[in-house]
Structure formats: C-alpha cells, structure tokens
PDB file of C-alpha atoms in Angstrom:
ATOM      1  CA  MET A   1      35.094  56.424 211.692  1.00 61.00           C
ATOM      2  CA  SER A   2      32.259  58.271 210.157  1.00 73.00           C
ATOM      3  CA  SER A   3      32.665  60.715 207.314  1.00 74.00           C
ATOM      4  CA  ARG A   4      31.601  63.536 209.601  1.00 71.00           C
ATOM      5  CA  HIS A   5      34.303  62.707 212.078  1.00 74.00           C
ATOM      6  CA  ARG A   6      36.915  62.530 209.274  1.00 71.00           C
ATOM      7  CA  LEU A   7      35.794  65.945 207.998  1.00 70.00           C
ATOM      8  CA  GLN A   8      36.182  67.486 211.456  1.00 75.00           C
ATOM      9  CA  ILE A   9      39.671  66.015 211.791  1.00 76.00           C
ATOM     10  CA  SER A  10      40.697  67.226 208.326  1.00 75.00           C
ATOM     11  CA  ASN A  11      39.370  70.702 209.140  1.00 75.00           C
ATOM     12  CA  LYS A  12      41.366  70.750 212.374  1.00 77.00           C
ATOM     13  CA  LEU A  13      44.490  69.646 210.489  1.00 71.00           C
ATOM     14  CA  ILE A  14      43.982  72.388 207.934  1.00 76.00           C
ATOM     15  CA  ILE A  15      43.548  75.005 210.640  1.00 75.00           C
ATOM     16  CA  PHE A  16      46.670  73.739 212.411  1.00 71.00           C
ATOM     17  CA  PHE A  17      48.670  73.782 209.174  1.00 68.00           C
ATOM     18  CA  ILE A  18      47.526  77.320 208.363  1.00 68.00           C
ATOM     19  CA  PHE A  19      48.341  78.513 211.875  1.00 65.00           C
ATOM     20  CA  PHE A  20      51.754  76.833 211.805  1.00 63.00           C
ATOM     21  CA  THR A  21      52.541  78.307 208.380  1.00 64.00           C
ATOM     22  CA  ALA A  22      51.445  81.777 209.480  1.00 60.00           C
ATOM     23  CA  VAL A  23      53.571  81.662 212.618  1.00 58.00           C
ATOM     24  CA  ALA A  24      56.575  80.100 210.869  1.00 54.00           C
ATOM     25  CA  PHE A  25      56.676  82.675 208.072  1.00 54.00           C
ATOM     26  CA  GLY A  26      55.332  85.650 209.995  1.00 51.00           C
ATOM     27  CA  TRP A  27      52.053  85.715 208.141  1.00 48.00           C
ATOM     28  CA  PHE A  28      48.864  86.776 209.855  1.00 49.00           C
ATOM     29  CA  TYR A  29      45.895  85.206 208.291  1.00 48.00           C
ATOM     30  CA  ARG A  30      42.367  85.092 209.591  1.00 53.00           C
ATOM     31  CA  TYR A  31      40.746  81.812 208.754  1.00 52.00           C
ATOM     32  CA  GLU A  32      37.062  82.140 207.817  1.00 56.00           C
ATOM     33  CA  GLY A  33      36.372  78.534 207.065  1.00 58.00           C
ATOM     34  CA  LYS A  34      37.520  78.839 203.481  1.00 61.00           C
ATOM     35  CA  LEU A  35      40.932  78.406 202.050  1.00 60.00           C
ATOM     36  CA  PRO A  36      42.159  81.262 199.887  1.00 56.00           C
ATOM     37  CA  THR A  37      42.348  80.497 196.232  1.00 60.00           C
ATOM     38  CA  LEU A  38      44.566  82.118 193.704  1.00 55.00           C
ATOM     39  CA  ARG A  39      41.955  81.641 191.022  1.00 55.00           C
ATOM     40  CA  LYS A  40      39.586  84.156 192.588  1.00 52.00           C
ATOM     41  CA  LYS A  41      42.291  86.782 192.911  1.00 53.00           C
ATOM     42  CA  GLY A  42      43.425  86.038 189.385  1.00 53.00           C
ATOM     43  CA  LYS A  43      39.876  86.412 188.108  1.00 56.00           C
ATOM     44  CA  GLU A  44      39.517  89.763 189.881  1.00 56.00           C
ATOM     45  CA  LYS A  45      42.783  90.943 188.365  1.00 58.00           C
ATOM     46  CA  GLN A  46      41.728  89.650 184.980  1.00 58.00           C
ATOM     47  CA  LYS A  47      38.407  91.443 185.333  1.00 61.00           C
ATOM     48  CA  LYS A  48      40.199  94.662 186.262  1.00 62.00           C
ATOM     49  CA  LYS A  49      42.687  94.207 183.436  1.00 64.00           C
ATOM     50  CA  SER A  50      39.979  93.253 180.986  1.00 73.00           C
ATOM     51  CA  SER A  51      37.853  96.268 181.940  1.00 77.00           C
ATOM     52  CA  LYS A  52      40.917  98.507 181.553  1.00 77.00           C
ATOM     53  CA  THR A  53      41.750  96.772 178.307  1.00 81.00           C
ATOM     54  CA  GLU A  54      38.157  97.153 177.117  1.00 83.00           C
ATOM     55  CA  THR A  55      38.221 100.855 177.989  1.00 85.00           C
ATOM     56  CA  GLN A  56      41.517 101.276 176.148  1.00 86.00           C
ATOM     57  CA  GLU A  57      40.134  99.314 173.198  1.00 87.00           C
ATOM     58  CA  GLN A  58      37.028 101.497 173.152  1.00 89.00           C
ATOM     59  CA  LYS A  59      39.143 104.660 173.231  1.00 88.00           C
ATOM     60  CA  LYS A  60      41.376 103.275 170.491  1.00 89.00           C
ATOM     61  CA  ASN A  61      38.377 102.272 168.359  1.00 91.00           C
ATOM     62  CA  LYS A  62      36.791 105.679 168.934  1.00 92.00           C
ATOM     63  CA  LYS A  63      39.991 107.444 167.857  1.00 92.00           C
ATOM     64  CA  GLU A  64      40.291 105.201 164.796  1.00 93.00           C
ATOM     65  CA  LEU A  65      36.663 105.896 163.883  1.00 94.00           C
ATOM     66  CA  GLU A  66      37.171 109.646 164.320  1.00 95.00           C
ATOM     67  CA  PHE A  67      40.320 109.471 162.194  1.00 95.00           C
ATOM     68  CA  GLU A  68      38.524 107.516 159.463  1.00 95.00           C
ATOM     69  CA  GLN A  69      35.627 110.001 159.520  1.00 95.00           C
ATOM     70  CA  LYS A  70      38.050 112.923 159.311  1.00 95.00           C
ATOM     71  CA  LEU A  71      39.894 111.223 156.448  1.00 95.00           C
ATOM     72  CA  ALA A  72      36.630 110.562 154.603  1.00 95.00           C
ATOM     73  CA  LYS A  73      35.582 114.187 155.113  1.00 95.00           C
ATOM     74  CA  GLU A  74      38.929 115.421 153.750  1.00 96.00           C
ATOM     75  CA  LYS A  75      38.623 113.098 150.749  1.00 95.00           C
ATOM     76  CA  GLU A  76      35.118 114.407 150.086  1.00 95.00           C
ATOM     77  CA  GLU A  77      36.334 118.009 150.329  1.00 96.00           C
ATOM     78  CA  MET A  78      39.234 117.238 147.983  1.00 96.00           C
ATOM     79  CA  PHE A  79      36.829 115.572 145.540  1.00 96.00           C
ATOM     80  CA  GLU A  80      34.560 118.645 145.657  1.00 95.00           C
ATOM     81  CA  ARG A  81      37.531 120.970 145.036  1.00 95.00           C
ATOM     82  CA  GLU A  82      38.680 118.879 142.061  1.00 96.00           C
ATOM     83  CA  LYS A  83      35.130 118.858 140.731  1.00 95.00           C
ATOM     84  CA  GLN A  84      34.894 122.644 141.071  1.00 95.00           C
ATOM     85  CA  LEU A  85      38.276 123.076 139.340  1.00 95.00           C
ATOM     86  CA  LYS A  86      37.094 120.918 136.439  1.00 94.00           C
ATOM     87  CA  ILE A  87      33.911 122.965 136.162  1.00 94.00           C
ATOM     88  CA  ASN A  88      35.914 126.205 136.189  1.00 94.00           C
ATOM     89  CA  ARG A  89      38.247 124.862 133.471  1.00 94.00           C
ATOM     90  CA  LEU A  90      35.289 123.846 131.320  1.00 94.00           C
ATOM     91  CA  VAL A  91      33.658 127.257 131.763  1.00 93.00           C
ATOM     92  CA  GLN A  92      36.924 128.932 130.792  1.00 93.00           C
ATOM     93  CA  GLU A  93      37.287 126.679 127.725  1.00 93.00           C
ATOM     94  CA  VAL A  94      33.708 127.394 126.661  1.00 93.00           C
ATOM     95  CA  SER A  95      34.174 131.151 127.058  1.00 92.00           C
ATOM     96  CA  GLU A  96      37.450 130.976 125.088  1.00 93.00           C
ATOM     97  CA  THR A  97      35.708 128.973 122.370  1.00 93.00           C
ATOM     98  CA  GLU A  98      32.850 131.472 122.282  1.00 93.00           C
ATOM     99  CA  ARG A  99      35.336 134.350 122.030  1.00 92.00           C
ATOM    100  CA  GLU A 100      37.224 132.584 119.236  1.00 93.00           C
ATOM    101  CA  ASP A 101      33.935 131.875 117.438  1.00 93.00           C
ATOM    102  CA  MET A 102      32.937 135.516 117.815  1.00 93.00           C
ATOM    103  CA  GLU A 103      36.295 136.660 116.388  1.00 94.00           C
ATOM    104  CA  GLU A 104      35.933 134.210 113.497  1.00 93.00           C
ATOM    105  CA  SER A 105      32.385 135.402 112.885  1.00 93.00           C
ATOM    106  CA  GLU A 106      33.553 139.027 112.823  1.00 94.00           C
ATOM    107  CA  LYS A 107      36.292 138.108 110.309  1.00 93.00           C
ATOM    108  CA  VAL A 108      33.768 136.312 108.106  1.00 94.00           C
ATOM    109  CA  GLN A 109      31.391 139.260 108.323  1.00 94.00           C
ATOM    110  CA  HIS A 110      34.238 141.649 107.399  1.00 93.00           C
ATOM    111  CA  TRP A 111      35.189 139.533 104.350  1.00 95.00           C
ATOM    112  CA  VAL A 112      31.564 139.260 103.241  1.00 94.00           C
ATOM    113  CA  GLU A 113      31.211 143.022 103.502  1.00 94.00           C
ATOM    114  CA  ARG A 114      34.405 143.509 101.462  1.00 93.00           C
ATOM    115  CA  LEU A 115      33.220 141.031  98.839  1.00 94.00           C
ATOM    116  CA  CYS A 116      29.878 142.824  98.601  1.00 93.00           C
ATOM    117  CA  GLN A 117      31.647 146.174  98.396  1.00 93.00           C
ATOM    118  CA  THR A 118      33.944 144.856  95.659  1.00 93.00           C
ATOM    119  CA  ARG A 119      30.965 143.442  93.775  1.00 91.00           C
ATOM    120  CA  LEU A 120      29.123 146.762  94.053  1.00 91.00           C
ATOM    121  CA  GLU A 121      32.158 148.561  92.737  1.00 90.00           C
ATOM    122  CA  GLN A 122      32.348 146.119  89.836  1.00 89.00           C
ATOM    123  CA  ILE A 123      28.669 146.664  89.117  1.00 88.00           C
ATOM    124  CA  SER A 124      29.059 150.452  89.261  1.00 87.00           C
ATOM    125  CA  SER A 125      32.009 150.427  86.941  1.00 87.00           C
ATOM    126  CA  ALA A 126      30.211 148.068  84.587  1.00 82.00           C
ATOM    127  CA  GLU A 127      27.133 150.320  84.522  1.00 81.00           C
ATOM    128  CA  ASN A 128      29.314 153.229  83.627  1.00 79.00           C
ATOM    129  CA  GLU A 129      30.838 151.275  80.761  1.00 78.00           C
ATOM    130  CA  SER A 130      27.694 149.520  79.515  1.00 66.00           C
ATOM    131  CA  PRO A 131      23.986 149.984  79.966  1.00 56.00           C
ATOM    132  CA  GLU A 132      23.437 146.328  81.071  1.00 55.00           C
ATOM    133  CA  VAL A 133      21.774 145.754  84.448  1.00 52.00           C
ATOM    134  CA  ILE A 134      23.688 143.558  86.846  1.00 55.00           C
ATOM    135  CA  LEU A 135      22.083 142.454  90.123  1.00 58.00           C
ATOM    136  CA  PRO A 136      23.862 143.573  93.292  1.00 60.00           C
ATOM    137  CA  CYS A 137      25.068 141.151  95.939  1.00 60.00           C
ATOM    138  CA  THR A 138      22.586 140.884  98.814  1.00 60.00           C
ATOM    139  CA  LEU A 139      22.929 139.110 102.075  1.00 58.00           C
TER     140      LEU A 139
END
C-alpha cells in the first residue's frame, strides 16, 4: 500500500467517524477537510479576553494616573498655601517688631527730652544762683 492510498483511507475513516458521531449525538457538523481544534477557539477567546483585559488595564492605568496627577496637584496647592501662610506670619511678625521698635524709640525720645529739660532747668537754676556758665544739653 502506498502512502497516498493510506492517507485516502484514513481520511475516509475520519469522515465516517465524524458522520457517525454527529448522527449518534445529534450534532450537525459540516466537514471542510479540516478537523476542528480547540486550540484555535481557545486562542480566539484568549485574544478577546486579552483585548478586554488590556482595555480594562488601560482604563485602570489611566484612572490611576489621573488620580496621581490630582493628588500631586493638591499637594502642590497645599504646599503653596502653607508657604503663603508662612510669608503672612513673617510679615505680621516684622510689622509687630517694627511697631514695638517704634514704641521703644518714642519712649527713648521722650526720656531724652525729659533729661534735656531737667538739665536745662538745672542750668537755669544754677545761673540764677551763680554767674558760672554751664553748657546746655544738645542732641
């Protein structure tokens, strides 16, 4: 028997087996010279699943990226607010210090004026008592 003859016989046996199986179990199958394989169907399902999974992954990654960007933006805004609060506190402290310095300066000026006034009074009273010349306090 030649290999071609064996192949024809095996093909006929396969067709008979498929026909018998289809009739016995009520299946209707059209034989196109190829046997159905589960691998091809599985690959198609895997491709469909993987494309769905990829789409879901992309959506998930996009949402995560958007969330991270929003979080970073909020952190930046919070940092800017804290920075502005610190600046405002420093400005307030400086203005308070300036006010305190101004008050202190006014007190010092008042005491200097009083000391000069007292010294002038002492000089005036001394001139009245004695003819000596005493130099007045000058600022």
